[in-house]
PDB file of C-alpha atoms in Angstrom:
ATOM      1  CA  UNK S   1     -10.311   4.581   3.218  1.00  0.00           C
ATOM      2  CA  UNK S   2      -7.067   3.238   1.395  1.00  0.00           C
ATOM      3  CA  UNK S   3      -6.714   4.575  -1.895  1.00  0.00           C
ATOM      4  CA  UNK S   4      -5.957   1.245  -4.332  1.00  0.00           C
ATOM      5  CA  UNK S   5      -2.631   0.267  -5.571  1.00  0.00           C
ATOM      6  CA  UNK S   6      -1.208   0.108  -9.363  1.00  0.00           C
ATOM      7  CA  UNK S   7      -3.506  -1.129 -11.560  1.00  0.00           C
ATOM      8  CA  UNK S   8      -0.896  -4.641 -11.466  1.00  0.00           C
ATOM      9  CA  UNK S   9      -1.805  -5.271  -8.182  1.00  0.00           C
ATOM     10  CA  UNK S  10      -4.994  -4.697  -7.781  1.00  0.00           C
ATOM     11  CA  UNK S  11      -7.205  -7.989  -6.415  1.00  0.00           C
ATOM     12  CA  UNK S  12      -3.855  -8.638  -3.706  1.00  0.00           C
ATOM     13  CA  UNK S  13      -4.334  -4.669  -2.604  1.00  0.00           C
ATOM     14  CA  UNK S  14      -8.188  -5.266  -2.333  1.00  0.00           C
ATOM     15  CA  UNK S  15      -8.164  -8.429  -0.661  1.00  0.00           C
ATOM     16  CA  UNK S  16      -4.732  -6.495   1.701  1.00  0.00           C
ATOM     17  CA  UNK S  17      -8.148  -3.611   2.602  1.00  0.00           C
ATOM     18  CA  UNK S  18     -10.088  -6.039   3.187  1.00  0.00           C
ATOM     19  CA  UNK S  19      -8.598  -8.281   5.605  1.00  0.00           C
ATOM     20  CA  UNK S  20      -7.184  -5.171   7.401  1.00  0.00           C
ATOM     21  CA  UNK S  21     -10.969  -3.733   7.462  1.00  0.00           C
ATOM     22  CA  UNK S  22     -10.170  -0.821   5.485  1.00  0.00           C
ATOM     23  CA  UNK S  23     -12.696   1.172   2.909  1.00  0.00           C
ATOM     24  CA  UNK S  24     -11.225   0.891  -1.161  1.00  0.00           C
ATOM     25  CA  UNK S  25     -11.009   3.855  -3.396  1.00  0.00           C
ATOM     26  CA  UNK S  26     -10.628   2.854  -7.435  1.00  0.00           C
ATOM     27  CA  UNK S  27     -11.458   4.380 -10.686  1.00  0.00           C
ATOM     28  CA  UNK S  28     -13.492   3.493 -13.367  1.00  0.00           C
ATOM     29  CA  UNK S  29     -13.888   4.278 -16.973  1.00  0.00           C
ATOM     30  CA  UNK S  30     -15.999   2.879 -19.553  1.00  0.00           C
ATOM     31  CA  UNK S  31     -14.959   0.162 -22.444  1.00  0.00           C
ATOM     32  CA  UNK S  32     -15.632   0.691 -26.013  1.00  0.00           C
ATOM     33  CA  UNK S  33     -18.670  -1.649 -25.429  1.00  0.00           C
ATOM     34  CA  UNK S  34     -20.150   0.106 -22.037  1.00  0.00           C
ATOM     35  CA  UNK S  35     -18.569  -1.693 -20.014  1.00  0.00           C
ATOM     36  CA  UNK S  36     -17.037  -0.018 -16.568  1.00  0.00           C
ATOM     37  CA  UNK S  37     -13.530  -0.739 -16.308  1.00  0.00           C
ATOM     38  CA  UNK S  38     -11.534  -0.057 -13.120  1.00  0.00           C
ATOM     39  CA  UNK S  39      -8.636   1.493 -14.376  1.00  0.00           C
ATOM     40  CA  UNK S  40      -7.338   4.689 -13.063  1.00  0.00           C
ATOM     41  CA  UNK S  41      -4.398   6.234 -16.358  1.00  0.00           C
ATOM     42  CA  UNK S  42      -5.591   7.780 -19.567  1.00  0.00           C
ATOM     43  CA  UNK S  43      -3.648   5.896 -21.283  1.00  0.00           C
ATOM     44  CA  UNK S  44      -3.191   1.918 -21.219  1.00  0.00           C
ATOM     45  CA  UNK S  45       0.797   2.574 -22.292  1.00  0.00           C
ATOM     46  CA  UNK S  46       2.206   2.849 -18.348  1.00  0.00           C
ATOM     47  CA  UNK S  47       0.375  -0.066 -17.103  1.00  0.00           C
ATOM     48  CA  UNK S  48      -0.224  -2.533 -20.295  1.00  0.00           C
ATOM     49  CA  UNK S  49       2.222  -1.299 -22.707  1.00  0.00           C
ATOM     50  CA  UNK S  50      -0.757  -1.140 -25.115  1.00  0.00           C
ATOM     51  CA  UNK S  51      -1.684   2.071 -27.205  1.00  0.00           C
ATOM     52  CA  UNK S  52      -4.397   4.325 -26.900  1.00  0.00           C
ATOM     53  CA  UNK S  53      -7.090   4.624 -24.005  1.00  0.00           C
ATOM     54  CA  UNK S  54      -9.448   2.243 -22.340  1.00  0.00           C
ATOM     55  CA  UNK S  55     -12.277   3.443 -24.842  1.00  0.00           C
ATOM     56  CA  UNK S  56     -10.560   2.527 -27.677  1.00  0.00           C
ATOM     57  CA  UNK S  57     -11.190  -1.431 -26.711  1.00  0.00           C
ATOM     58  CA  UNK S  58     -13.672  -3.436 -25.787  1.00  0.00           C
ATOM     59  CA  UNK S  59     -14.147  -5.504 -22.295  1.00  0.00           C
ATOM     60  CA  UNK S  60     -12.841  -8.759 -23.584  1.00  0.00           C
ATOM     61  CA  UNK S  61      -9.709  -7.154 -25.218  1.00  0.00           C
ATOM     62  CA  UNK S  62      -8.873  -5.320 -22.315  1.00  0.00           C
ATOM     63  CA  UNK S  63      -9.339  -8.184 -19.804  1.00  0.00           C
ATOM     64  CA  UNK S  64      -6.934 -10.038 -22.141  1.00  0.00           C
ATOM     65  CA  UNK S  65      -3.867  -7.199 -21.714  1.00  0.00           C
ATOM     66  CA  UNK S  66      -1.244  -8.189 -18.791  1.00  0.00           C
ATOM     67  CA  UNK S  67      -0.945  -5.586 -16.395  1.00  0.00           C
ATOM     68  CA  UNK S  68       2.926  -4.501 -16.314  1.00  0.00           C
ATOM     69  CA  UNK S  69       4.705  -6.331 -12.762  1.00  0.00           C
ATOM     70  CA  UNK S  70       1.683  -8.991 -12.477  1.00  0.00           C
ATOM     71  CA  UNK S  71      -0.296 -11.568 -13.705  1.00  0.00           C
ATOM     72  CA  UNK S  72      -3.323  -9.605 -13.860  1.00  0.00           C
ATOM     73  CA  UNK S  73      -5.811  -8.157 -16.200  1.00  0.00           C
ATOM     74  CA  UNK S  74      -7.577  -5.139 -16.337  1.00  0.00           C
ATOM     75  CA  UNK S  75     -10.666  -6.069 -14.150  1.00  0.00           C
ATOM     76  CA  UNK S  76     -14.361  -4.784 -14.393  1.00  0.00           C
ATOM     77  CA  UNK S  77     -16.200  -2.966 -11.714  1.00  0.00           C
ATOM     78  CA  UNK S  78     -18.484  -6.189 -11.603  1.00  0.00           C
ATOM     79  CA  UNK S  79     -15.689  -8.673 -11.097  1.00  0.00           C
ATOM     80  CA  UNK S  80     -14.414  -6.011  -8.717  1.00  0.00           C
ATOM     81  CA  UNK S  81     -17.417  -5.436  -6.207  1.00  0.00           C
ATOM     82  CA  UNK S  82     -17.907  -9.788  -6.646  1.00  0.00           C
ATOM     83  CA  UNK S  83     -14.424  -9.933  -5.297  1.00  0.00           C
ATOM     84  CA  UNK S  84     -14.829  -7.426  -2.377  1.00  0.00           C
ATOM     85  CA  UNK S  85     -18.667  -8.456  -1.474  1.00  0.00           C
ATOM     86  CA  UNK S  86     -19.714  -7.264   1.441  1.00  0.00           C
ATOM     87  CA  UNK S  87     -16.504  -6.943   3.260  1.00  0.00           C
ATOM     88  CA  UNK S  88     -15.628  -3.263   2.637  1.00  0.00           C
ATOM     89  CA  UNK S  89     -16.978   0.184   1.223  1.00  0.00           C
ATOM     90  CA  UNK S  90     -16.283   0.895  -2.242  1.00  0.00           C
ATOM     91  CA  UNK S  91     -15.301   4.613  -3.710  1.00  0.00           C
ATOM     92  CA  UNK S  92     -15.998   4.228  -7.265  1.00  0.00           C
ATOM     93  CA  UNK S  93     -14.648   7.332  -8.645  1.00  0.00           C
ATOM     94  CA  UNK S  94     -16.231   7.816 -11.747  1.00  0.00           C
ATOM     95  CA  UNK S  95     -13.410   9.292 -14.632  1.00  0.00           C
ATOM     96  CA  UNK S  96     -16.104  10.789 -16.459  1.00  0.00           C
ATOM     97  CA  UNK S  97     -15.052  13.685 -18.953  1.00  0.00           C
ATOM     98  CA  UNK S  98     -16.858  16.718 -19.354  1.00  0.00           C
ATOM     99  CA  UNK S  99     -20.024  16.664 -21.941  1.00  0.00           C
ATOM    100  CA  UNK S 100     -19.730  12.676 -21.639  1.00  0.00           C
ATOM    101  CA  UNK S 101     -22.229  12.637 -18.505  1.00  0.00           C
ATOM    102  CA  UNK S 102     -24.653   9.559 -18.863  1.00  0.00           C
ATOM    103  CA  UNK S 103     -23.053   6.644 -20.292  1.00  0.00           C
ATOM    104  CA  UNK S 104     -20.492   5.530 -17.469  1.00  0.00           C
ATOM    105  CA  UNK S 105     -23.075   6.791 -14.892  1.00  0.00           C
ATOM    106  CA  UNK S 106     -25.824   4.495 -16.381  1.00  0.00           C
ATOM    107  CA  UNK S 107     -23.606   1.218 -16.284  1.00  0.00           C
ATOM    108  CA  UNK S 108     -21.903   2.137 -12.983  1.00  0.00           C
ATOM    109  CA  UNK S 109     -25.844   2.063 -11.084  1.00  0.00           C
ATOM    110  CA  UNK S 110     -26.461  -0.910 -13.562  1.00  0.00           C
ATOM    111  CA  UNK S 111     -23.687  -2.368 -11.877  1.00  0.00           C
ATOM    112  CA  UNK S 112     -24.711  -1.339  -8.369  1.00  0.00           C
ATOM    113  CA  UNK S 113     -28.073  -2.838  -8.222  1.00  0.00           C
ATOM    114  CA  UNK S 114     -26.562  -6.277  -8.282  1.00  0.00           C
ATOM    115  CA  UNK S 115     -24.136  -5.637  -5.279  1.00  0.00           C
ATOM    116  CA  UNK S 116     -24.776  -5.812  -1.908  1.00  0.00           C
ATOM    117  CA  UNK S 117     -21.951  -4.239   0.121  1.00  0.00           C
ATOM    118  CA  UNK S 118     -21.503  -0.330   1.159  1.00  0.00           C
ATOM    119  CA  UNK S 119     -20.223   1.747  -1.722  1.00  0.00           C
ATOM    120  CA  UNK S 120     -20.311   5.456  -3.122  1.00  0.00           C
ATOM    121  CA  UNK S 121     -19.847   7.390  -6.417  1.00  0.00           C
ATOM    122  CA  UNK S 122     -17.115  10.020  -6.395  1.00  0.00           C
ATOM    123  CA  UNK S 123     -15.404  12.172  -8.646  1.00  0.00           C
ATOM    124  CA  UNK S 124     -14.596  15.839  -9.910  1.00  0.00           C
ATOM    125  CA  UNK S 125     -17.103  16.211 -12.755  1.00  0.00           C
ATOM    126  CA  UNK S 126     -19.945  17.843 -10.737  1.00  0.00           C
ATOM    127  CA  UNK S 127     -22.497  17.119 -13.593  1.00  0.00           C
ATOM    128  CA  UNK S 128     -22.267  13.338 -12.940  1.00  0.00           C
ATOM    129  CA  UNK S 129     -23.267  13.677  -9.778  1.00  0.00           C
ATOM    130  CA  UNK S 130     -26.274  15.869 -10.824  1.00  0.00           C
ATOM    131  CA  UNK S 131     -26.704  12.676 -13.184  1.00  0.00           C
ATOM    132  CA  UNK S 132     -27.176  10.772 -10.098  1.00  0.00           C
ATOM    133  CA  UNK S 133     -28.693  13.070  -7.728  1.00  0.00           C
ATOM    134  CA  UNK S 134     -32.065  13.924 -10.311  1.00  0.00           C
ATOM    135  CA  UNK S 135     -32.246   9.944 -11.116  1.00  0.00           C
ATOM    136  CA  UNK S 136     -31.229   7.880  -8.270  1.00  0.00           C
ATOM    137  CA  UNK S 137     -30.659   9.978  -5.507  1.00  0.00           C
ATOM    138  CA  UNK S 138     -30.278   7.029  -2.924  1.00  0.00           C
ATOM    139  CA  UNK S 139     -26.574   6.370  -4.252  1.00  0.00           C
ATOM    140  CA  UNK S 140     -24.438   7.948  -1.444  1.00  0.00           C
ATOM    141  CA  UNK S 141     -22.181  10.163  -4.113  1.00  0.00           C
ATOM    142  CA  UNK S 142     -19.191  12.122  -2.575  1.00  0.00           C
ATOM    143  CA  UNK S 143     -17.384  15.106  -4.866  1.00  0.00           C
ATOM    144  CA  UNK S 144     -14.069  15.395  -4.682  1.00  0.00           C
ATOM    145  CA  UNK S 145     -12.597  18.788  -5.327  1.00  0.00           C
ATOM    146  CA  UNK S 146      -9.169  20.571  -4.908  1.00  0.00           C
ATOM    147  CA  UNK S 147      -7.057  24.100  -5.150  1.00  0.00           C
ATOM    148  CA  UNK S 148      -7.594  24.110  -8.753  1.00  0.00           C
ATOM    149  CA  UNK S 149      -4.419  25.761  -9.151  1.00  0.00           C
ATOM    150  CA  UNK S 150      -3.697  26.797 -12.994  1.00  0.00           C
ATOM    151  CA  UNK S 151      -0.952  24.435 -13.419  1.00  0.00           C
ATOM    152  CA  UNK S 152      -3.053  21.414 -12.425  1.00  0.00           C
ATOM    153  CA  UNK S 153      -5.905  22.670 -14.184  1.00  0.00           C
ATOM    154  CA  UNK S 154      -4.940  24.598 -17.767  1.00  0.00           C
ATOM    155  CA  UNK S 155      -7.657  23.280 -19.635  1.00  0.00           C
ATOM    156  CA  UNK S 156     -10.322  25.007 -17.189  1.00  0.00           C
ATOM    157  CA  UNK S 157     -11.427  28.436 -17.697  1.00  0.00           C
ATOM    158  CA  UNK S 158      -9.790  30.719 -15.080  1.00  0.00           C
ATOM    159  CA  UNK S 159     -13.064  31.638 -14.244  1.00  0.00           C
ATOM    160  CA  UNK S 160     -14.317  27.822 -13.761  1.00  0.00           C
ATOM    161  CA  UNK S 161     -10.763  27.392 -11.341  1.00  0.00           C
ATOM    162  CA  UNK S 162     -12.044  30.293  -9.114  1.00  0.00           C
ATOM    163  CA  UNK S 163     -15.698  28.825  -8.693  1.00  0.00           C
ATOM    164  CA  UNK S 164     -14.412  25.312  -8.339  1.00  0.00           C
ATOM    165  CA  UNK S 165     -11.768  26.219  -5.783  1.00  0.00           C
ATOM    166  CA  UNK S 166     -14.322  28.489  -3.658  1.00  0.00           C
ATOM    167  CA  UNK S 167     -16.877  24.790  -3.971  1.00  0.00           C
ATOM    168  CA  UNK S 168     -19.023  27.008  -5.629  1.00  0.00           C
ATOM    169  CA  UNK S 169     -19.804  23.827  -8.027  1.00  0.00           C
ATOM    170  CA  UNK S 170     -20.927  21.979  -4.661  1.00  0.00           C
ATOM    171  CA  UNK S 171     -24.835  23.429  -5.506  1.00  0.00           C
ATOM    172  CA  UNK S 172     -24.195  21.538  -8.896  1.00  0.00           C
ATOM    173  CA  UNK S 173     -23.679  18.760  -7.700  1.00  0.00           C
ATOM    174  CA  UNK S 174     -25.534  18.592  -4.898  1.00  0.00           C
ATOM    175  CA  UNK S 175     -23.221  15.507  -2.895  1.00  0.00           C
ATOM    176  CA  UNK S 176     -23.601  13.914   0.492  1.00  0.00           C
ATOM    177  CA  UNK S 177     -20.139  14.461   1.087  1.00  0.00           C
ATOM    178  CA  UNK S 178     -16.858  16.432  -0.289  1.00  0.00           C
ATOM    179  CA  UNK S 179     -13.730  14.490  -0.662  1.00  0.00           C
ATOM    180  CA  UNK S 180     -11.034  17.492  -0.568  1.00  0.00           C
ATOM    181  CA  UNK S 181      -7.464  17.638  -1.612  1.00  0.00           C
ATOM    182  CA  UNK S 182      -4.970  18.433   0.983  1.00  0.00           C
ATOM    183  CA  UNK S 183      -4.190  21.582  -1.066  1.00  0.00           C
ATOM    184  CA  UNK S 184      -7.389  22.789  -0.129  1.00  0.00           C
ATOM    185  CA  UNK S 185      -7.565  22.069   3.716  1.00  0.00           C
ATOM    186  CA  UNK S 186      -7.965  23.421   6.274  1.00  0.00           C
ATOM    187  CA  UNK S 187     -10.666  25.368   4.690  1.00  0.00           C
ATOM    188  CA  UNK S 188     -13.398  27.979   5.666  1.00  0.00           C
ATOM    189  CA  UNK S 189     -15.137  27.115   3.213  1.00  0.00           C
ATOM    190  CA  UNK S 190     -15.350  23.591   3.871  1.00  0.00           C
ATOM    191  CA  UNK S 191     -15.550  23.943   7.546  1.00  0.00           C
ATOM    192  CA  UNK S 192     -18.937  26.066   6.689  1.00  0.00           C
ATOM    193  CA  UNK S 193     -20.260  23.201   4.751  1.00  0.00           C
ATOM    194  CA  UNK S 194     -19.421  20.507   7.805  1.00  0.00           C
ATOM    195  CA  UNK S 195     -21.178  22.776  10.419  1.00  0.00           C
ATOM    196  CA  UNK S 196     -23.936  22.904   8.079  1.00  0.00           C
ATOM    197  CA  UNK S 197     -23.703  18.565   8.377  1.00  0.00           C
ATOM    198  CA  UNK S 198     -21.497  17.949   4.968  1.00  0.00           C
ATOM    199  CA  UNK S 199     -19.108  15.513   5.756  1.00  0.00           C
ATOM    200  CA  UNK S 200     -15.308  15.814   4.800  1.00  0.00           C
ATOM    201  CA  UNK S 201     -12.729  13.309   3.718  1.00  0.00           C
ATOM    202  CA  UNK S 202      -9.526  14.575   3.149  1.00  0.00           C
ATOM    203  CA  UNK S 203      -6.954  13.209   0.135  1.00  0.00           C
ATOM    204  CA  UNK S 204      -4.635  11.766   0.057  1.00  0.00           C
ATOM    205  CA  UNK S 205      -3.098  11.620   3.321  1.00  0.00           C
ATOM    206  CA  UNK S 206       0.672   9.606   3.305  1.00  0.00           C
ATOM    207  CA  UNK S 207       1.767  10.683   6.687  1.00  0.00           C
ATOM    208  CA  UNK S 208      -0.096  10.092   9.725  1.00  0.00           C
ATOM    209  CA  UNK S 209       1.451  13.640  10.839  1.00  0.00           C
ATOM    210  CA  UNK S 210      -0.624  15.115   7.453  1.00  0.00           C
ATOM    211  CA  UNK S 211      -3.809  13.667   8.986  1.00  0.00           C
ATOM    212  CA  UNK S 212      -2.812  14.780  12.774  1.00  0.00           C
ATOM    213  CA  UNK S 213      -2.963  18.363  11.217  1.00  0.00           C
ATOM    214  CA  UNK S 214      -6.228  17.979   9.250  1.00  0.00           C
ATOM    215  CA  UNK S 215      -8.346  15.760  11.396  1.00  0.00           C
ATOM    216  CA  UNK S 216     -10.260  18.602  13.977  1.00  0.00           C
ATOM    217  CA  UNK S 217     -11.592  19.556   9.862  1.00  0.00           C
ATOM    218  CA  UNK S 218     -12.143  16.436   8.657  1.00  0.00           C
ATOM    219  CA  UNK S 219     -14.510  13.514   9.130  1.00  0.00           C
ATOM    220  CA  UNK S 220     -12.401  10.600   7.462  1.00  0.00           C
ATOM    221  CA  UNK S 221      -9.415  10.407   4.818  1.00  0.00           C
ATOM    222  CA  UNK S 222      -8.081   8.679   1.965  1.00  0.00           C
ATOM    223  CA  UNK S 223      -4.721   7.571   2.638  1.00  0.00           C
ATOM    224  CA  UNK S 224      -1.816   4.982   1.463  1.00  0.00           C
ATOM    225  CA  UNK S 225       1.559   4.375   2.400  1.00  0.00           C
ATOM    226  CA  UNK S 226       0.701   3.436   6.539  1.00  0.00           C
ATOM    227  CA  UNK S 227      -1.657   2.105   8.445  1.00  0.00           C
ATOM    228  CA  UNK S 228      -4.604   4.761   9.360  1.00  0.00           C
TER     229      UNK S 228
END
C-alpha cells in the first residue's frame, strides 16, 4: 500500500500506484458544503497558500485553489475513486475530529456506493468506525493506532494515551483490521489480536530494512520512498 504524495501531485502519484499495481492511502476531510475532499493538512496555507482549513470553503472554491509545485486542484474523493476505478485499493482515511462523527462518514459511504473498485475506511477516531460498523458494517474499515506518546498526543487525556496505546479502543471500534505505527511494533498486544485473525499493516515503512524487521508481525504495510 503506497501512502500518496503531496497534495500537488496527487492524480501523477495515483496513476504512478496504479500502473505499478500498488494499493493508495489518502485523506479526506469534508467541504463547507459536505463535500469529501482528499486533502491530508489542517490547514490549506502549506499546500495552497490560502487561509484557514478545508471547512472553511466550499467544493467549488477549493477545486479552484492551485496546489503549490503543480497544476492541480484540490480533488474530491469522487473525482478521486473515478480516476483510480477499479485498478487499485483505496485507504480513505477519514480526518474526522472528535464529537464531529457522522457528517464525513455519511458522504464518504455516499460516495462509496457509486464506486466499484476495492477500498477501505481508516483512521484514528475509533467512534467513526463504530459509525460504520452499527450502520454499514460491510465497509472493510481498518483503525490505525500508534504509541500515543504525550508529545504526539497533548490534547488527549493521559488516561485516553494509556488505553489507546494498550488498543484498548480496538472494542470501540470494532475494525477488520489495525493499521499500526512503527512506534508501536512489534507488539504483544497486536500479535494477540493477529492470532486471534486481526490483520496488521504496519506504517509507514521507508526502508525495506524497517519492513524486514516487522514483517514475521505484520500482514501488509504502508510504505513510500522504494519499491515494496
Amino acid at each position: 500500500m503506497e501512502q500518496g504524495r503531496p497534495a500537488g501531485e496527487l492524480a501523477g502519484a495515483f496513476e504512478l500506484a496504479c500502473e505499478a499495481g500498488y494499493g493508495i492511502e489518502l485523506d479526506v476531510q469534508l467541504s463547507s458544503d459536505g463535500e469529501a475532499m482528499v486533502f491530508h493538512d489542517s490547514r490549506l496555507t502549506r499546500m495552497t497558500g490560502q487561509d484557514g482549513r478545508i471547512a472553511d470553503h466550499t467544493a467549488a472554491d477549493l477545486g479552484a485553489m492551485a496546489l503549490a509545485g503543480s497544476e492541480e486542484s484540490i480533488p474530491t474523493l469522487a473525482d478521486t475513486l473515478a480516476l483510480v476505478g477499479h485498478r487499485a485499493m483505496v485507504h480513505i482515511e477519514l480526518k474526522t475530529a472528535y464529537g464531529e462523527v457522522g457528517p464525513l462518514e455519511q458522504r464518504v459511504h455516499d460516495v462509496l456506493l457509486d464506486h466499484n473498485g476495492p477500498t477501505a475506511v481508516i483512521g484514528f477516531n475509533p467512534y467513526s468506525h463504530a459509525w460504520f460498523a452499527d450502520r454499514h458494517p460491510q465497509v472493510l474499515r481498518g483503525l490505525d493506532s500508534h504509541a500515543y506518546r504525550a508529545a504526539d498526543s497533548a490534547r488527549m487525556a493521559p488516561e485516553q494515551r494509556k488505553s489507546y496505546a494498550r488498543l484498548e479502543h480496538v472494542a470501540i471500534a470494532r475494525p477488520h483490521f489495525l493499521a499500526l505505527g512503527l512506534d508501536m511494533l512489534p507488539s504483544e498486544r497486536a500479535d494477540q489480536y493477529r492470532r486471534e485473525g486481526m490483520p496488521i499493516v504496519a506504517w509507514t515503512v521507508r526502508q525495506p530494512t524497517e519492513w524486514d524487521k516487522l514483517k514475521g508481525h505484520c500482514d501488509n504495510l504502508i510504505f513510500e520512498g522504494f519499491a515494496a
